[in-house]
XYZ file of C-alpha atoms in Angstrom:
537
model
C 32.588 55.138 12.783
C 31.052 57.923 14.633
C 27.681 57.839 15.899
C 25.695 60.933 16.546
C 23.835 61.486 19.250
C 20.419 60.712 17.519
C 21.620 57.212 16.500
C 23.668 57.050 20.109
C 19.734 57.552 21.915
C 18.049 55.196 19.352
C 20.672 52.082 20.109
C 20.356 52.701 24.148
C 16.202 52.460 23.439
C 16.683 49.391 21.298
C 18.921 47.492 23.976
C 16.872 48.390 26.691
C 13.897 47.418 24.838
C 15.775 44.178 24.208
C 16.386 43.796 27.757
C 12.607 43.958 28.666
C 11.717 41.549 25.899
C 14.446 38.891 27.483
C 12.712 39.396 30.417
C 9.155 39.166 29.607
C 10.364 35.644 27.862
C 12.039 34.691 30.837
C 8.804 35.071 32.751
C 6.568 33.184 30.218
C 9.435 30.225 30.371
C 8.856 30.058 33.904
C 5.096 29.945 33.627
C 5.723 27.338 30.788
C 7.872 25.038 32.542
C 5.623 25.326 36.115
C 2.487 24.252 33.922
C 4.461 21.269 32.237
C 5.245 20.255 35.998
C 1.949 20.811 37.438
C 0.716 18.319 34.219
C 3.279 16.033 34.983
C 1.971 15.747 38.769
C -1.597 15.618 38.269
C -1.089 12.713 35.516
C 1.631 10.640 38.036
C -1.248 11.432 40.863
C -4.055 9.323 38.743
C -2.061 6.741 37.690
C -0.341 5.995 41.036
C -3.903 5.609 42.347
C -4.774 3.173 39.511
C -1.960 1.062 40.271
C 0.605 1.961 37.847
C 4.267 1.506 39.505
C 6.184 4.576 40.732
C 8.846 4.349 38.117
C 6.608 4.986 34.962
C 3.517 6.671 36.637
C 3.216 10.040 35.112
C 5.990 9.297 32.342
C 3.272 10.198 29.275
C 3.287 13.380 30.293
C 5.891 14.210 28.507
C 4.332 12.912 25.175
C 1.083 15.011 25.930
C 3.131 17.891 26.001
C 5.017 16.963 22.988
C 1.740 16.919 21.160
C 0.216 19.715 22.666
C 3.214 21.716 21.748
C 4.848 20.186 18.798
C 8.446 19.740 20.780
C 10.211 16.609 21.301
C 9.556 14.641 24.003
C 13.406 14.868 25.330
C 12.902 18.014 25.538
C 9.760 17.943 27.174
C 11.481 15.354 29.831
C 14.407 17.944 30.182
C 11.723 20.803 31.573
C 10.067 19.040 33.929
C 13.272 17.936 35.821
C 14.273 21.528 35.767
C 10.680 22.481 37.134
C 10.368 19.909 39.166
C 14.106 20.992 40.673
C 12.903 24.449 41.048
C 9.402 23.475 42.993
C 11.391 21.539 45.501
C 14.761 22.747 45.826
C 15.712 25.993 44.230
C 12.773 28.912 45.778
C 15.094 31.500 45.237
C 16.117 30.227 41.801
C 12.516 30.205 40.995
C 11.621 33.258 42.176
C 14.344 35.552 39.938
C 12.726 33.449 36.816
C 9.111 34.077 37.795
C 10.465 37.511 37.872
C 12.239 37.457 34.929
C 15.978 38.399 36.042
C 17.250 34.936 35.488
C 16.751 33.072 32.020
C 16.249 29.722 31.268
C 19.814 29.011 30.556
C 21.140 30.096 33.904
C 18.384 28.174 35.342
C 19.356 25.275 33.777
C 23.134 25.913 34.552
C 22.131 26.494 38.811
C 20.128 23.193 38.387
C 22.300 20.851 36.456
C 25.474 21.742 38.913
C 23.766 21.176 41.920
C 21.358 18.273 40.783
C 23.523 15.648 42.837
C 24.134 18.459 45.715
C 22.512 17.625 49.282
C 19.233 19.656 50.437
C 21.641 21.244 53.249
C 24.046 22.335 50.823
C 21.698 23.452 48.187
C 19.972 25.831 50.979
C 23.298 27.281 52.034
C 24.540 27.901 48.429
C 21.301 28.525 46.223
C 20.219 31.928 47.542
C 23.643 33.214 46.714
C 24.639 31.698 43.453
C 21.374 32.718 42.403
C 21.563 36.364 43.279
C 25.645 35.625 41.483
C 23.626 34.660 38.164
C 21.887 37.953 37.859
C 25.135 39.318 36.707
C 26.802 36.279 34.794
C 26.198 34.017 31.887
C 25.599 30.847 32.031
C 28.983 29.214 31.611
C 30.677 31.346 33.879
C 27.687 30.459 36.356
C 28.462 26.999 36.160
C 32.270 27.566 36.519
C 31.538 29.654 39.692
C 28.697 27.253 41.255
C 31.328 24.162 41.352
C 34.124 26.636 42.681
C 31.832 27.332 45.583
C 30.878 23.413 45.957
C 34.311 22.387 46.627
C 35.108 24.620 48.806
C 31.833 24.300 50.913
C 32.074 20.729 50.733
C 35.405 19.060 49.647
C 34.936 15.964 51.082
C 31.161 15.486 49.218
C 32.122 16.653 45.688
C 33.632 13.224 45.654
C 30.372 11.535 45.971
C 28.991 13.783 43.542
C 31.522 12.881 41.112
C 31.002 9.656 41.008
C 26.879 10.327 40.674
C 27.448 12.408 37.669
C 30.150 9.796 36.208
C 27.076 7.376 36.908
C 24.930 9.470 34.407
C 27.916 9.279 31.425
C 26.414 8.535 28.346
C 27.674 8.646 24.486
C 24.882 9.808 21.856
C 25.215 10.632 18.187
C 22.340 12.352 16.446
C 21.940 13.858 12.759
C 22.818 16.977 11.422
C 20.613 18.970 8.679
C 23.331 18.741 6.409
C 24.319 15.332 6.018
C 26.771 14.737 8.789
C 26.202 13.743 12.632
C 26.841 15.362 15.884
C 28.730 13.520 18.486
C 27.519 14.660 22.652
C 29.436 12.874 25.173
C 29.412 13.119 28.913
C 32.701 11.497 30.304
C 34.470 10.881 33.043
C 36.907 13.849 33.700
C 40.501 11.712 33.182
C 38.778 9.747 30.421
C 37.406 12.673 28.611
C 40.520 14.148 28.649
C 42.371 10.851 27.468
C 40.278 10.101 24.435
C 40.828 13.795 23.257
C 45.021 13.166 23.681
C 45.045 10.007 21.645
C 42.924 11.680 18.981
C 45.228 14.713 18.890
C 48.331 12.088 19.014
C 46.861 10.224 16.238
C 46.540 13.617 14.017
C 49.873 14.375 14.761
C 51.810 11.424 14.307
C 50.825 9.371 11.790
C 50.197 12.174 9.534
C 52.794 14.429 7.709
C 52.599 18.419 7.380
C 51.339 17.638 3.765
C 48.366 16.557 5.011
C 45.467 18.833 3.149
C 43.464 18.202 6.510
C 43.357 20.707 9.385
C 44.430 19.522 12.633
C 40.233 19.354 13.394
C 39.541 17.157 11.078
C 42.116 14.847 11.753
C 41.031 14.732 15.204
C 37.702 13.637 13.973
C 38.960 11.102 11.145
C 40.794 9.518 14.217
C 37.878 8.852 16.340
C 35.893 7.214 13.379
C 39.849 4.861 13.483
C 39.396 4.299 17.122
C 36.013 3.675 16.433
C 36.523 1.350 12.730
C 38.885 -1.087 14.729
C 41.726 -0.082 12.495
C 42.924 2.299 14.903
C 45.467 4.291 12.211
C 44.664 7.484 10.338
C 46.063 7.196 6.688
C 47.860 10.373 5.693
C 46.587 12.131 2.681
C 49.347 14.083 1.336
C 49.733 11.817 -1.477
C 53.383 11.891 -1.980
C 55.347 8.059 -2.393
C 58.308 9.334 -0.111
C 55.800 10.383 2.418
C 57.510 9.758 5.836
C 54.416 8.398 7.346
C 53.601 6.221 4.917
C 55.443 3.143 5.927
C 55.562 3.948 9.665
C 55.173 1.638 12.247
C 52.827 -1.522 11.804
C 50.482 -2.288 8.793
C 46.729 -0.233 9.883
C 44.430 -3.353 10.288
C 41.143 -3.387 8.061
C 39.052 -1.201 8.647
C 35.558 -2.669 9.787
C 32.728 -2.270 7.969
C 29.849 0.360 8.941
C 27.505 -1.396 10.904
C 24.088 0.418 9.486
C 21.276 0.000 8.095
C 19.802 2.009 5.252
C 16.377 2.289 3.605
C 16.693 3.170 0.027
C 14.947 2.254 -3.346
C 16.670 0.093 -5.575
C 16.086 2.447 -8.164
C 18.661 4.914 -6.616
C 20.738 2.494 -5.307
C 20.860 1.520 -9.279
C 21.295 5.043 -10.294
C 18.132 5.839 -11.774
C 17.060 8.456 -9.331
C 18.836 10.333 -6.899
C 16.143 9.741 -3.777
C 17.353 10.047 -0.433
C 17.702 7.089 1.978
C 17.575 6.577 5.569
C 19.518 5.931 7.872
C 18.338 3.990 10.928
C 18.558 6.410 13.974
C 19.972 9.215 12.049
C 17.698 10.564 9.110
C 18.168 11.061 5.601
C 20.730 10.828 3.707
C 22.318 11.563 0.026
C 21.632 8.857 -2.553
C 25.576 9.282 -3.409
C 26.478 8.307 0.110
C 23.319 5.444 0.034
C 25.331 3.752 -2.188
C 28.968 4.140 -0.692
C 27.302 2.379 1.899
C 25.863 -0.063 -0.452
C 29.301 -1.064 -1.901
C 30.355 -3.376 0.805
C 26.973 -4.732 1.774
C 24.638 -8.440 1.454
C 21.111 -7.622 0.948
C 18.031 -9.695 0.829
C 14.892 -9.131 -1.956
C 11.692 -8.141 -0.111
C 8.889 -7.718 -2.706
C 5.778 -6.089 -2.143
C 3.817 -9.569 -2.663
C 5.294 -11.102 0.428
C 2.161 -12.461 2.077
C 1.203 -11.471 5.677
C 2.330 -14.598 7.786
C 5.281 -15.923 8.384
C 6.801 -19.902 8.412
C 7.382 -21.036 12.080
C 11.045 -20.403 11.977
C 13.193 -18.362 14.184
C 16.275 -19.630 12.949
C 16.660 -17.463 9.545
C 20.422 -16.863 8.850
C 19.502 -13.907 6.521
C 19.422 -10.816 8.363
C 15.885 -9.322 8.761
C 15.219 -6.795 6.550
C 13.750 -3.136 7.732
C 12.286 -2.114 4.507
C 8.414 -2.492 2.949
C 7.201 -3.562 0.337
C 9.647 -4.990 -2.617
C 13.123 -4.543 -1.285
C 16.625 -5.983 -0.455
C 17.972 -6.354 2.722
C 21.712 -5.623 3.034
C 24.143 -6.348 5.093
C 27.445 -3.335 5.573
C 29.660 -5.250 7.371
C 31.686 -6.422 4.998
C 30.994 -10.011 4.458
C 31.672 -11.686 1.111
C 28.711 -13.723 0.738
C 26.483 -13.503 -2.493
C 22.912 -11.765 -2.231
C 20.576 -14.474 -1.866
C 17.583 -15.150 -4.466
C 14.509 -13.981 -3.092
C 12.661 -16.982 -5.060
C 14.864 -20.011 -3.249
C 14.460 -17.976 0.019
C 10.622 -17.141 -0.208
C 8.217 -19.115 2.681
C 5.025 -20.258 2.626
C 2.399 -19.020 4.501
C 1.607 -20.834 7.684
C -1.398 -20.195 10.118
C 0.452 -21.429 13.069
C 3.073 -18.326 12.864
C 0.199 -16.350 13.466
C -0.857 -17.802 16.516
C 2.620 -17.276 18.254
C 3.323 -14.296 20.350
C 6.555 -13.635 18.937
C 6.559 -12.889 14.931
C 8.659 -14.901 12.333
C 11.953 -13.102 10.493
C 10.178 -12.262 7.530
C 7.480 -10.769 9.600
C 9.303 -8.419 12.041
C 11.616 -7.521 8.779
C 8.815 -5.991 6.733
C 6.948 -4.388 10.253
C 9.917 -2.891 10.833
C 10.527 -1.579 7.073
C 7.040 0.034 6.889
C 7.599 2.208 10.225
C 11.188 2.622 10.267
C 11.256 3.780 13.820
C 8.851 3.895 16.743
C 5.424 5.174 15.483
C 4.938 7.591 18.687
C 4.855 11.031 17.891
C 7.985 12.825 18.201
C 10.058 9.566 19.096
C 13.341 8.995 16.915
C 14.179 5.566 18.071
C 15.175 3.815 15.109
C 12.735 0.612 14.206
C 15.704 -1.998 15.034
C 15.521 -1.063 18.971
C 11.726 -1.119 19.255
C 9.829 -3.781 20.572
C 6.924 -5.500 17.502
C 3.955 -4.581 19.722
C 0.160 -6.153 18.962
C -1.955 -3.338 17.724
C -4.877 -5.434 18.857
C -3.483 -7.354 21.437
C -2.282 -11.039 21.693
C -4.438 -13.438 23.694
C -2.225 -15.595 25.194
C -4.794 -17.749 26.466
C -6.216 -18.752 23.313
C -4.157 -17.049 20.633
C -7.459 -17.778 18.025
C -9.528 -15.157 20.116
C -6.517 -12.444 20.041
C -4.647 -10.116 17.826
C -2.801 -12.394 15.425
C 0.540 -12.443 14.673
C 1.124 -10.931 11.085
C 2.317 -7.665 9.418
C -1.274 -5.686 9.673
C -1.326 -6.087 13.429
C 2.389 -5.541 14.411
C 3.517 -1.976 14.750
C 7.222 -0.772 16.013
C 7.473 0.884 19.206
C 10.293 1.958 21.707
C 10.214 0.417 25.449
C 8.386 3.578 26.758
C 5.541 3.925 23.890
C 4.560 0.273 23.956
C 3.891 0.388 27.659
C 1.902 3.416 26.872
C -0.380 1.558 24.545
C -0.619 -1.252 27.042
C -1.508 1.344 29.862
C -4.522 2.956 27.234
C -5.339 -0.691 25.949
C -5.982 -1.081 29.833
C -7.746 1.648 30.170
C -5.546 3.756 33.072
C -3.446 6.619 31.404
C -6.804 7.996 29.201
C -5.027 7.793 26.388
C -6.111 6.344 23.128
C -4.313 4.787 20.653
C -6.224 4.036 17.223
C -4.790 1.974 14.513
C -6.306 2.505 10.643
C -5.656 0.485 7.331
C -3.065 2.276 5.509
C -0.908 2.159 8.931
C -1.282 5.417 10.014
C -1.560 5.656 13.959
C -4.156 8.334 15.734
C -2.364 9.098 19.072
C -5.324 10.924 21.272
C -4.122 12.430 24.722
C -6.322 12.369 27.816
C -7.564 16.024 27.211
C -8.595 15.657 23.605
C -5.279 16.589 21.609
C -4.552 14.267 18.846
C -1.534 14.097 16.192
C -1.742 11.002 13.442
C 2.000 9.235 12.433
C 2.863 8.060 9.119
C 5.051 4.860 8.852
C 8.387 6.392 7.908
C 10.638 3.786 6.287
C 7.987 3.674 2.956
C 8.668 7.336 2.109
C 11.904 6.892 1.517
C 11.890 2.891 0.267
C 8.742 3.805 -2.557
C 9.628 7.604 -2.803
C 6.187 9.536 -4.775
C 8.680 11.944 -5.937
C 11.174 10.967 -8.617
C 14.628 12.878 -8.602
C 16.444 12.194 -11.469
C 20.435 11.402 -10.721
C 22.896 14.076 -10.777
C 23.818 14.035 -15.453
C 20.167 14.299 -16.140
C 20.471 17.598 -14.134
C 23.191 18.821 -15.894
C 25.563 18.764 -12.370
C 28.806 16.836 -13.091
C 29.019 12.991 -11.975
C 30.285 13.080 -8.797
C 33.783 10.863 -8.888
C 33.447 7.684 -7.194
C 35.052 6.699 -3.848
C 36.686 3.241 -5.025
C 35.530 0.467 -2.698
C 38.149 -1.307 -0.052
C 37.260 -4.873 -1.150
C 35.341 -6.318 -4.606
C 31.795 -5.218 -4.814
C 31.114 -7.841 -7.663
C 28.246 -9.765 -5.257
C 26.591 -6.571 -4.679
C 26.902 -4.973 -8.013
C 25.767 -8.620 -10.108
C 22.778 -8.491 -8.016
C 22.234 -5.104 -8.291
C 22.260 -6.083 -11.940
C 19.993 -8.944 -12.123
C 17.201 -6.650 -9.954
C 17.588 -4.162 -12.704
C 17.634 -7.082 -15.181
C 14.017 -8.266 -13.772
C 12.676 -5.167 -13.197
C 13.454 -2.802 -16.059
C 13.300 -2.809 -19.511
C 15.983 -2.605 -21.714
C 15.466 0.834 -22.589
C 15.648 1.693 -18.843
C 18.988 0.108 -18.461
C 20.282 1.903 -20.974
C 19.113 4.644 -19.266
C 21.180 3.789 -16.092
C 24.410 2.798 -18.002
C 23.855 6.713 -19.608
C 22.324 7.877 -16.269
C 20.324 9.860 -18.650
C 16.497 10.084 -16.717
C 13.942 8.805 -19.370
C 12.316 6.110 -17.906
C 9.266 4.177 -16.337
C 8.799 2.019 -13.705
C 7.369 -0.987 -14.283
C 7.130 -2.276 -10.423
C 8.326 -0.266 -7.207
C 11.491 -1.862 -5.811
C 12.775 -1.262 -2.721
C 16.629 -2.004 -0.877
C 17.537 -1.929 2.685
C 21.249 -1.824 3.967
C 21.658 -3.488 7.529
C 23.798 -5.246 9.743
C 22.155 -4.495 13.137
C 20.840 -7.633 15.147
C 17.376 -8.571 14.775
C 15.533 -8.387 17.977
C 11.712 -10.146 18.233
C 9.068 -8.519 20.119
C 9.855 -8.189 23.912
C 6.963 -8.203 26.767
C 5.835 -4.258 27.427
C 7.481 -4.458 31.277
């Protein structure tokens, strides 16, 4: 292609247009990021001086911003570290982004490399590897700032080694389409050993028939390591494969340990509704009931009362669903789905005037909210504490917030002391609880955001999608279970036996959509451990 000189002029005014823009948002990020910090200072300030303990004062601030702004609170967290970093120890760092010749991503590259550096070091080093990131991106920034550390200070990268293998961590989070993202932070030599036994695993116990590409067979063998089975199966499908019979019989295969909300309608196959997956999001109907295959489930219907017997020792596992619905458990155990009639309790005043809430109870709180009900929070309603909307007296339990499913509401570690700091009256925060369970979170300065319990949109869906052949897509083929799904599938059955008519099972044999509901079902897959309410602190 040759360019003239016209269109030669026009693309040197568009980059260097593009260049001023980059700048100009460089700049605002900086004045961004200083206000976040100057909030989070001003609200640690009056909370320190109201007696709130070092270690949490000023942690909300992050939530107000996440309201104000409509951004995650993570990521709210992550900027004021980095401004926080650049207020203290990085002048020169924060100088080129006030000015707009360093962006936020070599910011955050100069300030996550030298996070666990000494004050001396970071004063010798920082004018220079900031006047270095001018000129470089951010990766080769980083590269070049640890170069530098070791050979300023062999002896100390040590130390900082083991600070940063301190901070290792393992989190999975959701995808838009379906699938989940893996982010590690490892030890060098063990980072480097997991990724050798996966690509040891995809090599040897696989033939070149395989259909898979070496990628995916590095993933397929982590989910192996992770399964317990330890043994990718190859898929060339071949009888004289010559991995086939290799080595040792693979062990079973565990069962996913996971809990999903989904209506028993789709998990019957009379819609195609998405479900949800605790701590991940939604997912496919199709995949809703994969999971379902190998699972126990429980009946919660939406005429469970409010209270609870005074029994802690329930051997079902709670359920995380609202309203009618079955609690399930994916772990492969054999044992038969248990009638919700012979399991039903009676209502019993005394479980309401105990701090800690009854199975039944904490099962259907947690259903309705299906994670923490603090704006932007994604922690899934199995790790939250059940916290007293109106709050338990402990000295006389008749006087206080009682016990049952209108006054418990899920939320994570950090929330619920957040609603015990505004229920005392030191973080100006409000926290107002309404009827129909949504939650009115008001921030010191007036902004205000309202949650919705999450687990009920997707166990009593409004919207009815009709399964895949009333569409006119092709059935998707079925993945055939590892072990006998008769327990599941006869209950299954008998739900759709009690609440259907006949015409509607016909409807499901046919999956043909022409039906009506009679009575909103609901099913919950699960096999994470129940955990009561825990004190705020």
């Amino acid at each position: 292609m040759v360019e003239s000189a016209d269109d030669m002029l026009a693309a040197a005014e568009v980059v260097e247009r593009l260049q001023v823009v980059h700048s100009m948002i460089a700049m605002a990020q900086a004045e961004e990021i200083g206000l976040m910090t100057r909030l989070y200072r001003l609200r640690r300030a009056q909370q320190l001086a109201l007696g709130v303990g070092a270690r949490y004062a000023g942690e909300d601030a992050a939530t107000e911003i996440g309201i104000a702004l409509r951004v995650s609170q993570r990521s709210a967290d992550g900027l004021i570290g980095v401004g926080l970093g650049l207020a203290h120890r990085y002048p020169v760092t924060r100088a080129g982004f006030e000015a707009g010749r360093l962006d936020l991503a070599r910011v955050r590259a100069i300030s996550d490399v030298l996070t666990n550096t000494s004050d001396d070091l970071v004063a010798a080093l920082e004018p220079r590897i900031a006047a270095y990131a001018e000129t470089a991106e951010p990766q080769r920034v980083r590269r070049t700032l640890r170069r530098w550390l070791l050979e300023a200070d062999p002896a100390g990268q040590a130390a900082r080694r083991k600070a940063a293998e301190a901070d290792r961590y393992v989190k999975v989070t959701a995808a838009d389409d379906g699938t989940a993202q893996v982010e590690a932070v490892l030890p060098a030599a063990g980072g480097q050993a997991l990724y050798e036994r996966l690509r040891e695993m995809a090599v040897t116990q696989c033939c070149g028939r395989d259909p898979r590409t070496s990628s995916q067979r590095r993933a397929d063998a982590l989910v192996a390591l992770a399964d317990g089975s330890g043994q990718l199966t190859c898929r060339c499908g071949q009888p004289d494969c010559p991995r086939g019979s290799a080595g040792d019989p693979p062990r079973l295969a565990r069962k996913a340990l996971v809990q999903v909300g989904v209506s028993a309608e789709t998990l019957a196959g009379l819609r195609d509704n998405p479900a949800l997956l605790a701590g991940f999001g939604a997912i496919d109907a199709d995949l809703a009931r994969q999971i379902a295959r190998h699972a126990r489930f429980t009946i919660i219907t939406d005429t469970d009362t409010d209270t609870d017997t005074d029994t802690d020792t329930d051997t079902l596992p709670a359920a995380t669903g609202t309203g009618s619905g079955a609690d399930a458990r994916a772990d492969g155990g054999t044992s038969a789905p248990v009638d919700p009639a012979a399991t039903a309790e009676k209502p019993s005043v005394d479980s309401e005037l105990r701090y800690r809430p009854g199975a039944r109870v904490a099962a259907r709180v947690r259903a309705l909210d299906g994670g923490c009900r603090a704006p932007g929070c994604a922690v899934p309603a199995v790790a939250t504490d059940l916290d007293h909307q109106d709050r338990f007296d402990h000295a006389n339990p008749e006087n206080g917030g009682r016990t049952v499913e209108a006054n418990l509401g899920c939320r994570c570690r950090r929330h619920h002391r957040l609603k015990t700091l505004a229920d005392n009256g030191v973080n100006g925060w409000q926290v107002l609880h309404h009827p129909d369970r949504t939650v009115e979170w008001r921030t010191p300065t007036g902004g205000s955001v309202t949650t919705t319990p999450e687990g009920a949109k997707f166990l009593f869906p409004r919207l009815r999608v009709p399964p895949l052949s009333a569409t006119g897509f092709p059935d998707v083929e079925p993945v055939q279970p590892l072990i006998d799904p008769g327990p599941v599938t006869n209950a299954m059955t008998e739900l759709v036996h009690v609440y259907c008519t006949p015409a509607q099972r016909r409807t499901a044999r046919t999956r043909i959509r022409a039906h009506r509901t009679s009575k909103p079902i609901a099913s919950l897959t699960r096999t994470a451990t129940q955990r009561d309410e825990d004190p705020p602190f």
